[in-house]
C-alpha atoms as a printed R data frame, in Angstrom:
    type eleno elety resid chain resno       x       y      z
1   ATOM     1    CA   UNK     A     1  94.444 -49.019 32.174
2   ATOM     2    CA   UNK     A     2  95.005 -45.737 33.986
3   ATOM     3    CA   UNK     A     3  94.367 -45.879 37.700
4   ATOM     4    CA   UNK     A     4  92.846 -42.750 39.229
5   ATOM     5    CA   UNK     A     5  95.568 -42.170 41.817
6   ATOM     6    CA   UNK     A     6  96.305 -38.481 41.073
7   ATOM     7    CA   UNK     A     7  94.762 -35.972 43.456
8   ATOM     8    CA   UNK     A     8  91.562 -34.496 42.042
9   ATOM     9    CA   UNK     A     9  91.478 -31.788 44.745
10  ATOM    10    CA   UNK     A    10  94.954 -30.576 43.690
11  ATOM    11    CA   UNK     A    11  93.999 -30.572 39.995
12  ATOM    12    CA   UNK     A    12  96.422 -33.385 39.138
13  ATOM    13    CA   UNK     A    13  93.860 -35.740 37.627
14  ATOM    14    CA   UNK     A    14  90.229 -36.792 37.577
15  ATOM    15    CA   UNK     A    15  90.587 -39.340 40.364
16  ATOM    16    CA   UNK     A    16  88.867 -41.843 38.080
17  ATOM    17    CA   UNK     A    17  90.068 -44.908 36.201
18  ATOM    18    CA   UNK     A    18  90.288 -44.862 32.385
19  ATOM    19    CA   UNK     A    19  90.561 -47.808 30.022
20  ATOM    20    CA   UNK     A    20  92.088 -47.510 26.551
21  ATOM    21    CA   UNK     A    21  91.937 -50.276 23.949
22  ATOM    22    CA   UNK     A    22  93.902 -50.073 20.715
23  ATOM    23    CA   UNK     A    23  94.836 -52.077 17.646
24  ATOM    24    CA   UNK     A    24  98.134 -51.301 15.869
25  ATOM    25    CA   UNK     A    25  99.196 -52.355 12.386
26  ATOM    26    CA   UNK     A    26 102.582 -51.677 10.801
27  ATOM    27    CA   UNK     A    27 105.061 -53.198  8.425
28  ATOM    28    CA   UNK     A    28 108.073 -52.271  6.303
29  ATOM    29    CA   UNK     A    29 107.540 -51.028  2.751
30  ATOM    30    CA   UNK     A    30 110.914 -50.288  1.198
31  ATOM    31    CA   UNK     A    31 112.698 -47.666  3.318
32  ATOM    32    CA   UNK     A    32 109.520 -46.745  5.203
33  ATOM    33    CA   UNK     A    33 107.426 -48.378  7.900
34  ATOM    34    CA   UNK     A    34 103.842 -47.128  7.651
35  ATOM    35    CA   UNK     A    35 101.638 -47.609 10.704
36  ATOM    36    CA   UNK     A    36  98.110 -47.032 11.932
37  ATOM    37    CA   UNK     A    37  96.450 -47.284 15.333
38  ATOM    38    CA   UNK     A    38  92.721 -47.360 15.950
39  ATOM    39    CA   UNK     A    39  91.632 -46.995 19.540
40  ATOM    40    CA   UNK     A    40  88.857 -46.217 21.952
41  ATOM    41    CA   UNK     A    41  89.112 -44.515 25.358
42  ATOM    42    CA   UNK     A    42  86.601 -45.356 28.080
43  ATOM    43    CA   UNK     A    43  86.984 -42.351 30.371
44  ATOM    44    CA   UNK     A    44  86.087 -42.229 34.060
45  ATOM    45    CA   UNK     A    45  83.143 -40.140 35.230
46  ATOM    46    CA   UNK     A    46  84.368 -37.566 37.781
47  ATOM    47    CA   UNK     A    47  81.743 -35.544 39.672
48  ATOM    48    CA   UNK     A    48  80.767 -32.299 37.940
49  ATOM    49    CA   UNK     A    49  82.382 -33.158 34.573
50  ATOM    50    CA   UNK     A    50  80.745 -35.012 31.698
51  ATOM    51    CA   UNK     A    51  83.573 -36.751 29.830
52  ATOM    52    CA   UNK     A    52  82.690 -38.581 26.616
53  ATOM    53    CA   UNK     A    53  84.253 -41.903 25.666
54  ATOM    54    CA   UNK     A    54  86.113 -41.294 22.403
55  ATOM    55    CA   UNK     A    55  87.554 -43.055 19.374
56  ATOM    56    CA   UNK     A    56  90.928 -42.031 17.955
57  ATOM    57    CA   UNK     A    57  93.097 -42.773 14.944
58  ATOM    58    CA   UNK     A    58  96.857 -42.401 14.369
59  ATOM    59    CA   UNK     A    59  98.338 -42.733 10.882
60  ATOM    60    CA   UNK     A    60 101.968 -42.230  9.960
61  ATOM    61    CA   UNK     A    61 105.243 -43.575  8.710
62  ATOM    62    CA   UNK     A    62 108.800 -43.897  9.961
63  ATOM    63    CA   UNK     A    63 111.879 -43.855  7.754
64  ATOM    64    CA   UNK     A    64 115.158 -45.392  8.839
65  ATOM    65    CA   UNK     A    65 118.008 -42.979  8.096
66  ATOM    66    CA   UNK     A    66 120.815 -45.364  9.056
67  ATOM    67    CA   UNK     A    67 121.510 -48.035 11.687
68  ATOM    68    CA   UNK     A    68 121.223 -45.516 14.540
69  ATOM    69    CA   UNK     A    69 118.674 -42.932 13.378
70  ATOM    70    CA   UNK     A    70 115.110 -42.756 12.119
71  ATOM    71    CA   UNK     A    71 112.505 -40.042 11.606
72  ATOM    72    CA   UNK     A    72 108.790 -39.992 11.053
73  ATOM    73    CA   UNK     A    73 105.529 -38.137 10.740
74  ATOM    74    CA   UNK     A    74 102.188 -38.995 12.349
75  ATOM    75    CA   UNK     A    75  98.660 -37.570 12.210
76  ATOM    76    CA   UNK     A    76  96.431 -37.981 15.281
77  ATOM    77    CA   UNK     A    77  92.673 -37.470 15.282
78  ATOM    78    CA   UNK     A    78  90.306 -37.899 18.203
79  ATOM    79    CA   UNK     A    79  86.663 -37.157 18.966
80  ATOM    80    CA   UNK     A    80  85.895 -34.381 21.445
81  ATOM    81    CA   UNK     A    81  86.128 -35.368 25.106
82  ATOM    82    CA   UNK     A    82  83.801 -32.666 26.506
83  ATOM    83    CA   UNK     A    83  80.933 -30.627 25.101
84  ATOM    84    CA   UNK     A    84  81.939 -27.230 23.747
85  ATOM    85    CA   UNK     A    85  85.480 -28.325 22.810
86  ATOM    86    CA   UNK     A    86  86.433 -29.314 19.274
87  ATOM    87    CA   UNK     A    87  87.799 -32.694 18.268
88  ATOM    88    CA   UNK     A    88  91.578 -33.113 18.118
89  ATOM    89    CA   UNK     A    89  93.647 -33.148 14.949
90  ATOM    90    CA   UNK     A    90  97.405 -32.738 15.074
91  ATOM    91    CA   UNK     A    91 100.535 -33.531 13.115
92  ATOM    92    CA   UNK     A    92 103.676 -34.737 14.912
93  ATOM    93    CA   UNK     A    93 107.180 -35.062 13.506
94  ATOM    94    CA   UNK     A    94 109.818 -37.016 15.387
95  ATOM    95    CA   UNK     A    95 113.497 -37.971 15.278
96  ATOM    96    CA   UNK     A    96 114.842 -41.040 17.098
97  ATOM    97    CA   UNK     A    97 118.508 -41.831 17.722
98  ATOM    98    CA   UNK     A    98 119.837 -45.002 19.301
99  ATOM    99    CA   UNK     A    99 122.573 -44.010 21.774
100 ATOM   100    CA   UNK     A   100 123.800 -47.554 22.504
101 ATOM   101    CA   UNK     A   101 122.304 -51.049 22.775
102 ATOM   102    CA   UNK     A   102 120.153 -50.004 25.758
103 ATOM   103    CA   UNK     A   103 119.375 -46.269 25.411
104 ATOM   104    CA   UNK     A   104 117.642 -44.149 22.758
105 ATOM   105    CA   UNK     A   105 116.623 -40.499 22.606
106 ATOM   106    CA   UNK     A   106 113.620 -39.082 20.768
107 ATOM   107    CA   UNK     A   107 112.776 -35.469 19.926
108 ATOM   108    CA   UNK     A   108 109.360 -34.438 18.642
109 ATOM   109    CA   UNK     A   109 107.389 -31.394 17.595
110 ATOM   110    CA   UNK     A   110 103.693 -31.053 16.891
111 ATOM   111    CA   UNK     A   111 101.313 -28.591 15.330
112 ATOM   112    CA   UNK     A   112  97.587 -28.501 16.019
113 ATOM   113    CA   UNK     A   113  95.234 -28.630 13.052
114 ATOM   114    CA   UNK     A   114  92.017 -28.029 15.049
115 ATOM   115    CA   UNK     A   115  90.860 -25.840 17.934
116 ATOM   116    CA   UNK     A   116  90.704 -28.910 20.191
117 ATOM   117    CA   UNK     A   117  94.469 -29.507 19.828
118 ATOM   118    CA   UNK     A   118  97.477 -27.605 21.158
119 ATOM   119    CA   UNK     A   119  98.695 -24.905 18.755
120 ATOM   120    CA   UNK     A   120 102.315 -26.066 19.041
121 ATOM   121    CA   UNK     A   121 104.243 -28.526 21.152
122 ATOM   122    CA   UNK     A   122 107.694 -30.036 21.511
123 ATOM   123    CA   UNK     A   123 109.380 -32.528 23.756
124 ATOM   124    CA   UNK     A   124 111.988 -35.195 24.264
125 ATOM   125    CA   UNK     A   125 112.095 -38.761 25.543
126 ATOM   126    CA   UNK     A   126 114.957 -40.791 26.919
127 ATOM   127    CA   UNK     A   127 114.094 -44.458 26.360
128 ATOM   128    CA   UNK     A   128 115.681 -47.448 28.091
129 ATOM   129    CA   UNK     A   129 115.287 -50.913 26.582
130 ATOM   130    CA   UNK     A   130 115.006 -53.736 29.101
């Protein structure tokens, strides 16, 4: 559930609530852990914009390198959210390293495979386990 608390007038969000539902499946197969997620996004209806509710699919696999590191590849596909914009299709590669028993760091890069996706992207996460 995403609450519409960001300011619409400042261009920070739609000001509407969204609901996402998703089913994940995964399991180890040898050195790899394949996974898939099938989901549906019920998007809010802000004034002046016609957003479509959309289905999406993620398919990928992670490979453990050693006790501290793993890497993976994931494809993401999603229906178009607005008229006149293509559906999304992108490929993301990632590298995860456990820093200690509480902290991990993840780096990722992505390439868009459709006009509705970013051409390129990269980022990093710092993850704390509670």
